[in-house]
């Protein structure tokens, strides 16, 4: 599964004690990139539960009827010869 998400953040978010959840006493950081309260988790990751392996998805939060779209995309493999040396022994 591959997920394409466009982020609008332009700087880091500093987490402070004021960010602690008063009920739970913790901070949940968003790792899916879909949270409306990014960088904090708001449970939006639940929309990804039925994603299929090998399928690329684009999430568009401005599309209320269908926020998730399948993207046709063939993945390219990287040719090791084009990368160059991978360790000091190869230099």
JSON list of C-alpha atoms in Angstrom, two decimals:
[
{"chain": "A", "resi": 1, "resn": "UNK", "atom": "CA", "xyz": [0.00, 0.00, 0.00]},
{"chain": "A", "resi": 2, "resn": "UNK", "atom": "CA", "xyz": [1.22, 3.46, -0.88]},
{"chain": "A", "resi": 3, "resn": "UNK", "atom": "CA", "xyz": [-0.48, 6.62, 0.32]},
{"chain": "A", "resi": 4, "resn": "UNK", "atom": "CA", "xyz": [-0.03, 10.04, -1.31]},
{"chain": "A", "resi": 5, "resn": "UNK", "atom": "CA", "xyz": [-0.70, 12.93, 1.03]},
{"chain": "A", "resi": 6, "resn": "UNK", "atom": "CA", "xyz": [0.01, 16.61, 0.44]},
{"chain": "A", "resi": 7, "resn": "UNK", "atom": "CA", "xyz": [1.13, 18.49, 3.54]},
{"chain": "A", "resi": 8, "resn": "UNK", "atom": "CA", "xyz": [0.88, 22.25, 3.87]},
{"chain": "A", "resi": 9, "resn": "UNK", "atom": "CA", "xyz": [3.17, 22.55, 6.90]},
{"chain": "A", "resi": 10, "resn": "UNK", "atom": "CA", "xyz": [6.17, 24.79, 6.36]},
{"chain": "A", "resi": 11, "resn": "UNK", "atom": "CA", "xyz": [7.89, 24.47, 9.71]},
{"chain": "A", "resi": 12, "resn": "UNK", "atom": "CA", "xyz": [8.26, 21.99, 12.56]},
{"chain": "A", "resi": 13, "resn": "UNK", "atom": "CA", "xyz": [5.62, 21.78, 15.25]},
{"chain": "A", "resi": 14, "resn": "UNK", "atom": "CA", "xyz": [7.02, 22.01, 18.76]},
{"chain": "A", "resi": 15, "resn": "UNK", "atom": "CA", "xyz": [5.17, 19.77, 21.21]},
{"chain": "A", "resi": 16, "resn": "UNK", "atom": "CA", "xyz": [4.69, 21.33, 24.66]},
{"chain": "A", "resi": 17, "resn": "UNK", "atom": "CA", "xyz": [3.09, 20.19, 27.93]},
{"chain": "A", "resi": 18, "resn": "UNK", "atom": "CA", "xyz": [-0.03, 22.14, 26.88]},
{"chain": "A", "resi": 19, "resn": "UNK", "atom": "CA", "xyz": [-0.48, 19.56, 24.09]},
{"chain": "A", "resi": 20, "resn": "UNK", "atom": "CA", "xyz": [-1.10, 16.72, 26.58]},
{"chain": "A", "resi": 21, "resn": "UNK", "atom": "CA", "xyz": [-4.55, 15.17, 26.44]},
{"chain": "A", "resi": 22, "resn": "UNK", "atom": "CA", "xyz": [-6.11, 15.99, 29.81]},
{"chain": "A", "resi": 23, "resn": "UNK", "atom": "CA", "xyz": [-8.15, 12.78, 29.90]},
{"chain": "A", "resi": 24, "resn": "UNK", "atom": "CA", "xyz": [-5.51, 10.33, 28.68]},
{"chain": "A", "resi": 25, "resn": "UNK", "atom": "CA", "xyz": [-2.39, 12.17, 29.80]},
{"chain": "A", "resi": 26, "resn": "UNK", "atom": "CA", "xyz": [-0.58, 11.52, 26.53]},
{"chain": "A", "resi": 27, "resn": "UNK", "atom": "CA", "xyz": [0.08, 12.86, 23.06]},
{"chain": "A", "resi": 28, "resn": "UNK", "atom": "CA", "xyz": [-0.80, 10.87, 19.95]},
{"chain": "A", "resi": 29, "resn": "UNK", "atom": "CA", "xyz": [1.28, 11.91, 16.93]},
{"chain": "A", "resi": 30, "resn": "UNK", "atom": "CA", "xyz": [-0.23, 11.32, 13.50]},
{"chain": "A", "resi": 31, "resn": "UNK", "atom": "CA", "xyz": [1.77, 8.86, 11.40]},
{"chain": "A", "resi": 32, "resn": "UNK", "atom": "CA", "xyz": [-0.74, 8.43, 8.55]},
{"chain": "A", "resi": 33, "resn": "UNK", "atom": "CA", "xyz": [-0.72, 12.09, 7.51]},
{"chain": "A", "resi": 34, "resn": "UNK", "atom": "CA", "xyz": [-4.51, 12.35, 7.30]},
{"chain": "A", "resi": 35, "resn": "UNK", "atom": "CA", "xyz": [-5.31, 14.09, 10.58]},
{"chain": "A", "resi": 36, "resn": "UNK", "atom": "CA", "xyz": [-7.14, 17.41, 10.39]},
{"chain": "A", "resi": 37, "resn": "UNK", "atom": "CA", "xyz": [-5.30, 18.26, 13.63]},
{"chain": "A", "resi": 38, "resn": "UNK", "atom": "CA", "xyz": [-1.86, 17.33, 12.25]},
{"chain": "A", "resi": 39, "resn": "UNK", "atom": "CA", "xyz": [0.65, 16.64, 13.76]},
{"chain": "A", "resi": 40, "resn": "UNK", "atom": "CA", "xyz": [-1.75, 15.20, 16.32]},
{"chain": "A", "resi": 41, "resn": "UNK", "atom": "CA", "xyz": [-3.80, 12.07, 15.68]},
{"chain": "A", "resi": 42, "resn": "UNK", "atom": "CA", "xyz": [-7.56, 12.58, 15.36]},
{"chain": "A", "resi": 43, "resn": "UNK", "atom": "CA", "xyz": [-8.44, 8.99, 14.39]},
{"chain": "A", "resi": 44, "resn": "UNK", "atom": "CA", "xyz": [-8.46, 9.66, 10.62]},
{"chain": "A", "resi": 45, "resn": "UNK", "atom": "CA", "xyz": [-6.21, 6.62, 10.12]},
{"chain": "A", "resi": 46, "resn": "UNK", "atom": "CA", "xyz": [-9.31, 4.45, 10.52]},
{"chain": "A", "resi": 47, "resn": "UNK", "atom": "CA", "xyz": [-10.15, 5.35, 6.89]},
{"chain": "A", "resi": 48, "resn": "UNK", "atom": "CA", "xyz": [-7.08, 3.36, 5.79]},
{"chain": "A", "resi": 49, "resn": "UNK", "atom": "CA", "xyz": [-8.07, 0.02, 7.37]},
{"chain": "A", "resi": 50, "resn": "UNK", "atom": "CA", "xyz": [-9.30, -1.54, 4.13]},
{"chain": "A", "resi": 51, "resn": "UNK", "atom": "CA", "xyz": [-6.43, -0.37, 1.91]},
{"chain": "A", "resi": 52, "resn": "UNK", "atom": "CA", "xyz": [-5.11, -3.16, -0.31]},
{"chain": "A", "resi": 53, "resn": "UNK", "atom": "CA", "xyz": [-1.45, -4.13, -0.64]},
{"chain": "A", "resi": 54, "resn": "UNK", "atom": "CA", "xyz": [0.13, -2.88, -3.89]},
{"chain": "A", "resi": 55, "resn": "UNK", "atom": "CA", "xyz": [-2.48, -0.16, -4.46]},
{"chain": "A", "resi": 56, "resn": "UNK", "atom": "CA", "xyz": [-1.60, 3.55, -4.37]},
{"chain": "A", "resi": 57, "resn": "UNK", "atom": "CA", "xyz": [-4.17, 5.87, -2.78]},
{"chain": "A", "resi": 58, "resn": "UNK", "atom": "CA", "xyz": [-4.65, 9.64, -2.87]},
{"chain": "A", "resi": 59, "resn": "UNK", "atom": "CA", "xyz": [-6.65, 11.16, -0.02]},
{"chain": "A", "resi": 60, "resn": "UNK", "atom": "CA", "xyz": [-8.39, 14.45, -0.71]},
{"chain": "A", "resi": 61, "resn": "UNK", "atom": "CA", "xyz": [-10.06, 15.87, 2.37]},
{"chain": "A", "resi": 62, "resn": "UNK", "atom": "CA", "xyz": [-11.99, 18.44, 0.31]},
{"chain": "A", "resi": 63, "resn": "UNK", "atom": "CA", "xyz": [-13.97, 15.65, -1.38]},
{"chain": "A", "resi": 64, "resn": "UNK", "atom": "CA", "xyz": [-16.63, 14.67, 1.18]},
{"chain": "A", "resi": 65, "resn": "UNK", "atom": "CA", "xyz": [-18.28, 12.07, -1.07]},
{"chain": "A", "resi": 66, "resn": "UNK", "atom": "CA", "xyz": [-15.11, 10.16, -1.93]},
{"chain": "A", "resi": 67, "resn": "UNK", "atom": "CA", "xyz": [-12.01, 11.41, -0.08]},
{"chain": "A", "resi": 68, "resn": "UNK", "atom": "CA", "xyz": [-9.95, 8.38, -1.20]},
{"chain": "A", "resi": 69, "resn": "UNK", "atom": "CA", "xyz": [-9.07, 7.74, -4.83]},
{"chain": "A", "resi": 70, "resn": "UNK", "atom": "CA", "xyz": [-7.07, 4.89, -6.35]},
{"chain": "A", "resi": 71, "resn": "UNK", "atom": "CA", "xyz": [-4.16, 6.17, -8.43]},
{"chain": "A", "resi": 72, "resn": "UNK", "atom": "CA", "xyz": [-2.97, 4.16, -11.42]},
{"chain": "A", "resi": 73, "resn": "UNK", "atom": "CA", "xyz": [0.79, 4.04, -11.06]},
{"chain": "A", "resi": 74, "resn": "UNK", "atom": "CA", "xyz": [3.48, 1.55, -11.91]},
{"chain": "A", "resi": 75, "resn": "UNK", "atom": "CA", "xyz": [6.36, 1.51, -9.47]},
{"chain": "A", "resi": 76, "resn": "UNK", "atom": "CA", "xyz": [9.86, 1.75, -10.83]},
{"chain": "A", "resi": 77, "resn": "UNK", "atom": "CA", "xyz": [12.74, -0.26, -9.47]},
{"chain": "A", "resi": 78, "resn": "UNK", "atom": "CA", "xyz": [16.08, 1.38, -8.90]},
{"chain": "A", "resi": 79, "resn": "UNK", "atom": "CA", "xyz": [18.96, 0.04, -10.97]},
{"chain": "A", "resi": 80, "resn": "UNK", "atom": "CA", "xyz": [21.84, -0.63, -8.56]},
{"chain": "A", "resi": 81, "resn": "UNK", "atom": "CA", "xyz": [24.42, 0.35, -11.20]},
{"chain": "A", "resi": 82, "resn": "UNK", "atom": "CA", "xyz": [22.96, 3.85, -11.46]},
{"chain": "A", "resi": 83, "resn": "UNK", "atom": "CA", "xyz": [23.22, 4.40, -7.71]},
{"chain": "A", "resi": 84, "resn": "UNK", "atom": "CA", "xyz": [26.97, 3.88, -7.41]},
{"chain": "A", "resi": 85, "resn": "UNK", "atom": "CA", "xyz": [28.99, 2.37, -4.57]},
{"chain": "A", "resi": 86, "resn": "UNK", "atom": "CA", "xyz": [26.97, 1.14, -1.60]},
{"chain": "A", "resi": 87, "resn": "UNK", "atom": "CA", "xyz": [29.78, 0.76, 0.93]},
{"chain": "A", "resi": 88, "resn": "UNK", "atom": "CA", "xyz": [33.42, 1.75, 1.51]},
{"chain": "A", "resi": 89, "resn": "UNK", "atom": "CA", "xyz": [34.71, -1.51, -0.04]},
{"chain": "A", "resi": 90, "resn": "UNK", "atom": "CA", "xyz": [33.19, -0.49, -3.39]},
{"chain": "A", "resi": 91, "resn": "UNK", "atom": "CA", "xyz": [35.10, 2.84, -3.53]}
]
